[in-house]
Short mmCIF file of C-alpha atoms in Angstrom, two decimals:
data_model
loop_
_atom_site.label_atom_id
_atom_site.label_comp_id
_atom_site.label_asym_id
_atom_site.label_seq_id
_atom_site.Cartn_x
_atom_site.Cartn_y
_atom_site.Cartn_z
CA UNK A 40 0.00 0.00 0.00
CA UNK A 41 1.40 3.38 -1.00
CA UNK A 42 0.88 6.48 1.09
CA UNK A 43 1.66 10.05 0.34
CA UNK A 44 4.43 11.61 2.43
CA UNK A 45 4.28 15.30 3.22
CA UNK A 46 7.05 17.37 1.67
CA UNK A 47 8.50 18.50 5.00
CA UNK A 48 8.84 14.87 6.18
CA UNK A 49 11.27 13.96 3.39
CA UNK A 50 14.12 16.18 4.58
CA UNK A 51 17.52 14.85 5.57
CA UNK A 52 18.47 14.11 9.15
CA UNK A 53 20.39 17.37 9.57
CA UNK A 54 17.41 19.30 8.25
CA UNK A 55 15.22 17.46 10.74
CA UNK A 56 17.53 18.36 13.59
CA UNK A 57 17.61 22.00 12.59
CA UNK A 58 13.86 22.18 12.12
CA UNK A 59 13.32 20.41 15.45
CA UNK A 60 15.61 22.89 17.24
CA UNK A 61 13.83 25.80 15.59
CA UNK A 62 10.50 24.32 16.60
CA UNK A 63 11.69 23.97 20.19
CA UNK A 64 12.93 27.54 20.21
CA UNK A 65 9.60 28.75 18.87
CA UNK A 66 7.76 26.61 21.43
CA UNK A 67 9.86 27.87 24.31
CA UNK A 68 9.44 31.51 23.33
CA UNK A 69 5.75 31.17 22.59
CA UNK A 70 5.01 29.09 25.70
CA UNK A 71 3.82 31.51 28.40
CA UNK A 72 4.84 29.18 31.26
CA UNK A 73 8.61 29.03 31.49
CA UNK A 74 10.52 26.82 33.89
CA UNK A 75 11.23 29.84 36.09
CA UNK A 76 7.55 30.77 36.21
CA UNK A 77 6.67 27.14 37.00
CA UNK A 78 9.12 27.09 39.94
CA UNK A 79 7.78 30.44 41.13
CA UNK A 80 4.26 29.04 41.07
CA UNK A 81 5.40 25.94 42.98
CA UNK A 82 7.05 28.13 45.62
CA UNK A 83 3.96 30.32 45.84
CA UNK A 84 1.78 27.24 46.23
CA UNK A 85 4.03 25.85 48.99
CA UNK A 86 3.96 29.21 50.76
CA UNK A 87 0.18 29.30 50.47
CA UNK A 88 -0.05 25.78 51.96
CA UNK A 89 2.29 26.84 54.75
CA UNK A 90 0.15 29.82 55.75
CA UNK A 91 -3.19 28.08 55.36
CA UNK A 92 -1.88 25.13 57.37
CA UNK A 93 -0.76 27.47 60.14
CA UNK A 94 -4.08 29.31 60.11
CA UNK A 95 -6.00 26.03 60.18
CA UNK A 96 -3.95 24.78 63.10
CA UNK A 97 -4.52 28.02 65.02
CA UNK A 98 -8.27 27.94 64.39
CA UNK A 99 -8.41 24.35 65.61
CA UNK A 100 -6.38 25.18 68.71
CA UNK A 101 -8.58 28.20 69.48
CA UNK A 102 -11.77 26.14 69.18
CA UNK A 103 -10.50 23.40 71.48
CA UNK A 104 -8.70 25.68 73.95
CA UNK A 105 -11.61 26.20 76.42
CA UNK A 106 -12.05 22.43 76.67
CA UNK A 107 -8.33 22.04 77.29
CA UNK A 108 -8.43 24.76 79.96
CA UNK A 109 -11.27 22.96 81.77
CA UNK A 110 -9.39 19.65 81.58
CA UNK A 111 -6.21 21.24 82.93
CA UNK A 112 -8.01 22.92 85.83
CA UNK A 113 -9.75 19.68 86.76
CA UNK A 114 -6.43 17.82 86.72
CA UNK A 115 -4.66 20.52 88.74
CA UNK A 116 -7.23 20.87 91.51
CA UNK A 117 -6.49 19.18 94.77
CA UNK A 118 -9.43 17.22 96.04
CA UNK A 119 -9.61 16.07 99.59
CA UNK A 120 -6.91 18.49 100.77
CA UNK A 121 -6.75 18.98 104.53
CA UNK A 122 -6.73 22.52 105.90
CA UNK A 123 -6.41 22.90 109.71
CA UNK A 124 -7.40 19.29 110.17
CA UNK A 125 -10.57 19.67 108.08
CA UNK A 126 -11.02 18.03 104.72
CA UNK A 127 -11.63 20.64 102.01
CA UNK A 128 -13.87 19.85 99.06
CA UNK A 129 -12.62 20.24 95.50
CA UNK A 130 -13.38 23.57 93.84
CA UNK A 131 -14.97 21.97 90.78
CA UNK A 132 -17.38 19.04 90.79
CA UNK A 133 -16.93 18.22 87.09
CA UNK A 134 -16.35 19.61 83.62
CA UNK A 135 -19.61 21.53 83.29
CA UNK A 136 -19.25 22.96 86.79
CA UNK A 137 -15.68 24.06 86.02
CA UNK A 138 -16.77 25.71 82.76
CA UNK A 139 -19.67 27.60 84.33
CA UNK A 140 -17.60 28.61 87.38
CA UNK A 141 -14.83 30.04 85.18
CA UNK A 142 -17.42 31.96 83.15
CA UNK A 143 -19.18 33.28 86.25
CA UNK A 144 -16.12 34.16 88.35
CA UNK A 145 -13.54 35.16 85.72
CA UNK A 146 -15.53 36.02 82.60
CA UNK A 147 -15.54 34.56 79.07
CA UNK A 148 -12.03 35.79 78.21
CA UNK A 149 -10.62 33.59 80.98
CA UNK A 150 -11.45 30.56 78.84
CA UNK A 151 -8.75 31.80 76.43
CA UNK A 152 -6.08 32.83 78.94
CA UNK A 153 -2.78 31.42 77.72
CA UNK A 154 -3.96 30.97 74.13
CA UNK A 155 -1.21 33.13 72.64
CA UNK A 156 1.51 30.81 73.98
CA UNK A 157 -0.36 27.84 72.54
CA UNK A 158 -0.65 29.49 69.12
CA UNK A 159 3.07 30.29 69.01
CA UNK A 160 3.76 26.57 69.17
CA UNK A 161 0.86 25.38 67.04
CA UNK A 162 1.44 27.68 64.03
CA UNK A 163 4.81 26.31 62.85
CA UNK A 164 4.00 22.73 63.81
CA UNK A 165 0.77 22.53 61.81
CA UNK A 166 2.12 24.66 58.96
CA UNK A 167 5.07 22.31 58.38
CA UNK A 168 2.98 19.17 58.86
CA UNK A 169 0.24 20.19 56.43
CA UNK A 170 2.69 21.59 53.85
CA UNK A 171 4.66 18.34 53.88
CA UNK A 172 1.44 16.33 53.58
CA UNK A 173 0.23 18.41 50.61
CA UNK A 174 3.64 18.16 48.93
CA UNK A 175 3.74 14.38 49.25
CA UNK A 176 0.15 14.05 48.04
CA UNK A 177 1.15 15.97 44.91
CA UNK A 178 4.18 13.73 44.39
CA UNK A 179 2.23 10.49 44.87
CA UNK A 180 -0.92 11.44 42.94
CA UNK A 181 -1.55 9.87 39.55
CA UNK A 182 -0.24 12.37 36.99
CA UNK A 183 -3.09 11.67 34.56
CA UNK A 184 -6.16 11.30 36.78
CA UNK A 185 -4.96 13.00 39.96
CA UNK A 186 -6.26 10.01 41.94
CA UNK A 187 -4.56 9.17 45.22
CA UNK A 188 -4.98 5.56 46.37
CA UNK A 189 -5.33 4.78 50.06
CA UNK A 190 -1.71 3.56 50.55
CA UNK A 191 -0.46 6.81 49.01
CA UNK A 192 -2.73 8.81 51.33
CA UNK A 193 -1.32 6.92 54.32
CA UNK A 194 2.25 7.52 53.09
CA UNK A 195 1.56 11.25 52.62
CA UNK A 196 0.11 11.47 56.12
CA UNK A 197 3.06 9.59 57.58
CA UNK A 198 5.46 11.92 55.79
CA UNK A 199 3.64 14.95 57.18
CA UNK A 200 3.76 13.47 60.67
CA UNK A 201 7.44 12.67 60.30
CA UNK A 202 8.19 16.28 59.32
CA UNK A 203 6.24 17.54 62.31
#
């Protein structure tokens, strides 16, 4: 069976090389996404993940902080302490009592006393952990479909935890 060959396909090997190089040069100059721009976008994306991870960690810590404060106060109270030979009752009878007592006696802001110190530690920890997790998910994802099988998800999570 005979097929027609386009005129540009019948050139010699040196012509092919030259035309291929010229095509690459045209492609690289006409392509709006250069390697430098790609790396800049990767760095910007990593920085975005870093900040959003830190913000997410801080929001989570702030939401849970009153519960942690109640738990800490319950653990720190001394029940059954003797004062002048008399047994003194514990200040708080339970979690709800501790919460309402703190609100009543110290005000709502007392539930967040010490939060700033917590956030100073949480921000970098969560930012690094979530950035590492997102990075590894990108590395392990299927390049065509973007799917991430369960073992890859576990590996990405383990990598994030390891970096923490």
